[in-house]
Amino acid sequence: MGSIETTKVAGYGSLEGKVALVTGSGRGIGRGIALELAKRGASVVINYAASSKPAQEAVKEIESTGSKGIAIQGDMTKVADIRRVFKEAIDHFGRLDIVMSNSGTESFKKEEDVTEEDYDKVFALNTRAQFFVAQEALKTLENGGRIILMSSVAATMSGVPNHALYAGSKAAVEGFVRSFSVDCGPKSITVNGIAPGGVKTDMFDENSWHYAPGGMYLFLCLWHISSCFSSRPNSSESGAIVAYLQCFSAKLC
């Protein structure tokens, strides 16, 4: 894990006094999002399914910014765990203002070889879990809260073989965002989805060869050809987008 800038952000964009829950935030994009929120002053709940050590390390990074953080174990595929994590977060901090549903997994398999177990595993975490996290957030957040769900460019892109499970699981999330936006309106809770592309994380590094036969090297070459930017996005940039969606100026987004 490389070093991450931990300078706190003040003034415009400050989240001082806010409390955020980020699911699946012991590593990868979730960890980057959690740290970006902490840099803006938010207290952050790190959620992890099984690996305690990375989650505790993430808490230390949060505390290094001057913000408060705790780690709470919970398997987001289990509704009882979702409810418990929300309760423990509120018991600790007294409130929740921001819920970022980030937990997810990826699957590449020939469509004719996909099993029921494969289907259930992907949709349980990428789709079902996000619905019930959003549901619990709707029940729990006060007026003016923020809900963000994790989609992917895969929800709308084409041309990637053996990707139906993952793409379908993320497309459903975009439907959730549009519908929950209506249902959360009476409480002035905004609901948004973010759809990152090839963000540099350990999960993507493990799967890059599925996107390009030459693995990470060829993927990076293709990225430089197709993107107007010279570098590939990292998790902190996803975090900056999430942080913007918490600002007052994003209240109608």
Short mmCIF file of C-alpha atoms in Angstrom, two decimals:
data_model
loop_
_atom_site.label_atom_id
_atom_site.label_comp_id
_atom_site.label_asym_id
_atom_site.label_seq_id
_atom_site.Cartn_x
_atom_site.Cartn_y
_atom_site.Cartn_z
CA MET A 1 0.00 0.00 0.00
CA GLY A 2 1.58 3.27 -1.09
CA SER A 3 1.48 6.44 0.93
CA ILE A 4 -1.67 8.52 0.66
CA GLU A 5 -1.92 12.28 1.14
CA THR A 6 -3.67 12.95 4.45
CA THR A 7 -3.80 16.76 4.56
CA LYS A 8 -7.19 17.88 5.84
CA VAL A 9 -9.42 19.94 3.56
CA ALA A 10 -10.95 23.08 5.11
CA GLY A 11 -13.49 25.67 4.00
CA TYR A 12 -15.53 24.85 0.90
CA GLY A 13 -16.24 21.14 0.84
CA SER A 14 -15.65 20.67 4.56
CA LEU A 15 -17.61 17.81 6.14
CA GLU A 16 -16.86 18.74 9.75
CA GLY A 17 -19.50 17.29 12.06
CA LYS A 18 -20.72 14.71 9.53
CA VAL A 19 -20.56 10.95 10.05
CA ALA A 20 -20.08 8.59 7.11
CA LEU A 21 -20.44 4.83 6.74
CA VAL A 22 -18.53 3.31 3.82
CA THR A 23 -19.17 -0.39 3.24
CA GLY A 24 -16.34 -2.56 1.99
CA SER A 25 -13.79 0.09 2.87
CA GLY A 26 -10.89 -1.91 4.25
CA ARG A 27 -9.19 -1.73 0.85
CA GLY A 28 -9.49 -0.51 -2.72
CA ILE A 29 -11.92 2.17 -3.83
CA GLY A 30 -13.82 2.04 -0.54
CA ARG A 31 -10.69 2.81 1.44
CA GLY A 32 -9.86 5.73 -0.84
CA ILE A 33 -13.37 7.12 -0.45
CA ALA A 34 -13.26 6.75 3.33
CA LEU A 35 -9.97 8.65 3.55
CA GLU A 36 -11.17 11.45 1.28
CA LEU A 37 -14.24 11.96 3.48
CA ALA A 38 -12.02 11.97 6.57
CA LYS A 39 -9.73 14.59 5.00
CA ARG A 40 -12.78 16.82 4.72
CA GLY A 41 -13.54 16.43 8.42
CA ALA A 42 -16.08 13.60 8.48
CA SER A 43 -15.96 10.87 11.09
CA VAL A 44 -15.86 7.58 9.20
CA VAL A 45 -17.07 4.05 9.85
CA ILE A 46 -14.91 1.51 8.05
CA ASN A 47 -16.83 -1.67 7.26
CA TYR A 48 -15.13 -4.94 6.39
CA ALA A 49 -16.37 -8.49 5.84
CA ALA A 50 -13.46 -10.60 7.09
CA SER A 51 -10.03 -8.94 7.02
CA SER A 52 -9.61 -6.96 10.23
CA LYS A 53 -5.99 -5.84 9.75
CA PRO A 54 -6.50 -3.69 6.60
CA ALA A 55 -9.60 -2.16 8.20
CA GLN A 56 -7.69 -1.19 11.34
CA GLU A 57 -4.92 0.26 9.17
CA ALA A 58 -7.55 2.33 7.37
CA VAL A 59 -8.78 3.64 10.73
CA LYS A 60 -5.23 4.73 11.58
CA GLU A 61 -5.02 6.60 8.27
CA ILE A 62 -8.30 8.33 9.06
CA GLU A 63 -7.06 9.32 12.51
CA SER A 64 -3.86 10.68 10.96
CA THR A 65 -6.01 13.33 9.24
CA GLY A 66 -7.39 14.46 12.60
CA SER A 67 -10.78 12.84 12.01
CA LYS A 68 -12.34 10.00 13.97
CA GLY A 69 -12.78 6.48 12.68
CA ILE A 70 -13.87 3.02 13.76
CA ALA A 71 -13.97 -0.36 12.04
CA ILE A 72 -17.06 -2.56 12.20
CA GLN A 73 -17.20 -6.09 10.82
CA GLY A 74 -20.26 -7.02 8.81
CA ASP A 75 -21.09 -9.18 5.80
CA MET A 76 -23.24 -7.00 3.55
CA THR A 77 -24.82 -10.06 1.94
CA LYS A 78 -26.58 -10.65 5.27
CA VAL A 79 -29.41 -8.23 6.05
CA ALA A 80 -29.01 -8.85 9.78
CA ASP A 81 -25.37 -7.74 9.52
CA ILE A 82 -26.35 -4.61 7.59
CA ARG A 83 -28.77 -3.62 10.32
CA ARG A 84 -26.23 -4.39 13.05
CA VAL A 85 -23.51 -2.30 11.37
CA PHE A 86 -25.88 0.67 11.12
CA LYS A 87 -26.86 0.27 14.79
CA GLU A 88 -23.26 -0.01 16.01
CA ALA A 89 -22.25 3.01 13.94
CA ILE A 90 -25.04 5.13 15.42
CA ASP A 91 -24.40 3.80 18.92
CA HIS A 92 -20.77 4.93 18.58
CA PHE A 93 -21.12 8.29 16.83
CA GLY A 94 -24.72 9.17 17.68
CA ARG A 95 -25.80 9.67 14.06
CA LEU A 96 -25.17 8.92 10.39
CA ASP A 97 -25.26 11.54 7.65
CA ILE A 98 -23.63 9.78 4.71
CA VAL A 99 -23.90 6.17 3.52
CA MET A 100 -21.61 4.97 0.73
CA SER A 101 -22.47 1.45 -0.44
CA ASN A 102 -19.24 0.19 -1.94
CA SER A 103 -19.00 -3.56 -1.27
CA GLY A 104 -18.66 -5.58 -4.43
CA THR A 105 -17.03 -8.43 -6.30
CA GLU A 106 -16.14 -9.17 -9.90
CA SER A 107 -16.72 -12.22 -12.08
CA PHE A 108 -15.38 -13.33 -15.44
CA LYS A 109 -16.58 -16.66 -16.76
CA LYS A 110 -17.84 -17.97 -20.07
CA GLU A 111 -21.58 -17.41 -20.03
CA GLU A 112 -22.24 -21.07 -20.82
CA ASP A 113 -20.19 -22.07 -17.76
CA VAL A 114 -21.84 -19.75 -15.21
CA THR A 115 -23.47 -21.70 -12.37
CA GLU A 116 -26.28 -20.79 -10.03
CA GLU A 117 -23.66 -20.39 -7.32
CA ASP A 118 -21.70 -17.92 -9.47
CA TYR A 119 -24.85 -15.92 -10.19
CA ASP A 120 -25.95 -15.85 -6.57
CA LYS A 121 -22.49 -14.82 -5.31
CA VAL A 122 -22.20 -11.84 -7.65
CA PHE A 123 -25.75 -10.58 -7.29
CA ALA A 124 -25.77 -11.13 -3.52
CA LEU A 125 -22.97 -8.60 -2.99
CA ASN A 126 -23.16 -6.28 -5.99
CA THR A 127 -26.93 -5.94 -6.13
CA ARG A 128 -28.97 -7.40 -3.27
CA ALA A 129 -26.61 -6.01 -0.63
CA GLN A 130 -26.76 -2.52 -2.13
CA PHE A 131 -30.56 -2.56 -2.10
CA PHE A 132 -30.71 -3.39 1.59
CA VAL A 133 -27.95 -0.92 2.48
CA ALA A 134 -29.97 1.79 0.71
CA GLN A 135 -33.14 0.61 2.45
CA GLU A 136 -31.51 0.82 5.88
CA ALA A 137 -30.06 4.22 5.03
CA LEU A 138 -33.51 5.50 4.06
CA LYS A 139 -34.86 4.31 7.41
CA THR A 140 -31.94 5.67 9.40
CA LEU A 141 -30.71 8.94 7.91
CA GLU A 142 -32.13 12.24 9.06
CA ASN A 143 -33.47 14.82 6.61
CA GLY A 144 -30.77 16.01 4.25
CA GLY A 145 -28.72 12.82 4.35
CA ARG A 146 -26.73 11.40 1.47
CA ILE A 147 -26.80 7.92 -0.09
CA ILE A 148 -24.34 6.84 -2.78
CA LEU A 149 -24.35 3.43 -4.47
CA MET A 150 -21.49 1.89 -6.41
CA SER A 151 -22.18 1.13 -10.05
CA SER A 152 -19.61 0.70 -12.83
CA VAL A 153 -19.03 1.70 -16.42
CA ALA A 154 -19.72 -1.98 -17.08
CA ALA A 155 -23.43 -1.27 -16.51
CA THR A 156 -23.66 0.47 -19.88
CA MET A 157 -20.52 -0.45 -21.83
CA SER A 158 -20.31 -3.15 -24.47
CA GLY A 159 -17.53 -5.14 -26.06
CA VAL A 160 -16.22 -6.98 -22.98
CA PRO A 161 -16.73 -10.76 -23.29
CA ASN A 162 -17.81 -13.03 -20.44
CA HIS A 163 -19.00 -10.08 -18.40
CA ALA A 164 -22.78 -10.52 -18.25
CA LEU A 165 -22.97 -11.28 -14.53
CA TYR A 166 -20.96 -8.27 -13.42
CA ALA A 167 -22.51 -5.90 -15.96
CA GLY A 168 -26.03 -7.00 -15.08
CA SER A 169 -25.42 -6.69 -11.36
CA LYS A 170 -24.26 -3.08 -11.79
CA ALA A 171 -27.03 -2.14 -14.24
CA ALA A 172 -29.56 -3.09 -11.57
CA VAL A 173 -27.86 -0.71 -9.15
CA GLU A 174 -28.47 2.20 -11.52
CA GLY A 175 -32.16 1.33 -11.45
CA PHE A 176 -32.03 1.37 -7.65
CA VAL A 177 -30.51 4.86 -7.70
CA ARG A 178 -33.28 6.29 -9.86
CA SER A 179 -36.05 4.69 -7.80
CA PHE A 180 -34.60 5.42 -4.36
CA SER A 181 -34.12 9.04 -5.43
CA VAL A 182 -37.91 9.33 -5.64
CA ASP A 183 -38.58 7.46 -2.41
CA CYS A 184 -36.00 9.48 -0.45
CA GLY A 185 -37.32 12.81 -1.72
CA PRO A 186 -39.71 13.48 1.19
CA LYS A 187 -36.72 13.39 3.59
CA SER A 188 -34.55 15.54 1.28
CA ILE A 189 -32.07 12.67 1.10
CA THR A 190 -30.13 12.67 -2.15
CA VAL A 191 -29.34 9.36 -3.83
CA ASN A 192 -26.55 9.09 -6.39
CA GLY A 193 -24.52 6.40 -8.07
CA ILE A 194 -20.93 6.57 -9.19
CA ALA A 195 -19.66 4.41 -12.06
CA PRO A 196 -15.86 4.20 -12.07
CA GLY A 197 -13.90 2.61 -14.88
CA GLY A 198 -10.47 1.05 -14.54
CA VAL A 199 -9.51 2.37 -11.11
CA LYS A 200 -6.14 1.11 -9.90
CA THR A 201 -6.94 -1.26 -7.03
CA ASP A 202 -5.82 -4.75 -6.09
CA MET A 203 -9.12 -6.20 -7.37
CA PHE A 204 -8.63 -4.59 -10.76
CA ASP A 205 -4.99 -5.64 -10.94
CA GLU A 206 -6.09 -9.23 -10.38
CA ASN A 207 -8.64 -9.05 -13.21
CA SER A 208 -7.04 -6.77 -15.81
CA TRP A 209 -6.03 -9.66 -18.05
CA HIS A 210 -9.73 -10.35 -18.67
CA TYR A 211 -10.07 -6.94 -20.29
CA ALA A 212 -6.92 -7.18 -22.41
CA PRO A 213 -4.98 -10.36 -23.32
CA GLY A 214 -1.71 -8.65 -22.42
CA GLY A 215 -2.89 -7.96 -18.88
CA MET A 216 -2.17 -4.73 -17.07
CA TYR A 217 0.51 -3.51 -19.49
CA LEU A 218 -1.74 -3.74 -22.55
CA PHE A 219 -4.69 -2.32 -20.64
CA LEU A 220 -2.64 0.72 -19.68
CA CYS A 221 -1.60 1.16 -23.32
CA LEU A 222 -5.26 1.04 -24.37
CA TRP A 223 -6.13 3.50 -21.60
CA HIS A 224 -3.59 6.05 -22.81
CA ILE A 225 -4.90 5.73 -26.37
CA SER A 226 -8.59 6.06 -25.48
CA SER A 227 -8.44 8.58 -22.61
CA CYS A 228 -7.72 12.30 -22.78
CA PHE A 229 -5.91 11.98 -19.44
CA SER A 230 -2.34 10.74 -19.09
CA SER A 231 -2.91 8.72 -15.92
CA ARG A 232 -5.42 6.14 -14.80
CA PRO A 233 -7.84 7.08 -11.98
CA ASN A 234 -7.02 6.05 -8.44
CA SER A 235 -9.29 5.47 -5.47
CA SER A 236 -8.78 8.95 -4.01
CA GLU A 237 -10.30 10.47 -7.16
CA SER A 238 -13.41 8.33 -6.70
CA GLY A 239 -13.40 9.62 -3.14
CA ALA A 240 -13.30 13.23 -4.32
CA ILE A 241 -16.44 12.65 -6.40
CA VAL A 242 -18.23 11.14 -3.41
CA ALA A 243 -17.07 14.04 -1.23
CA TYR A 244 -18.49 16.56 -3.70
CA LEU A 245 -21.88 14.84 -3.53
CA GLN A 246 -21.97 15.62 0.20
CA CYS A 247 -21.61 19.36 -0.28
CA PHE A 248 -24.47 21.83 0.04
CA SER A 249 -24.06 22.75 -3.61
CA ALA A 250 -24.89 19.13 -4.54
CA LYS A 251 -28.18 19.06 -2.65
CA LEU A 252 -30.17 18.91 -5.90
CA CYS A 253 -27.92 16.34 -7.56
#
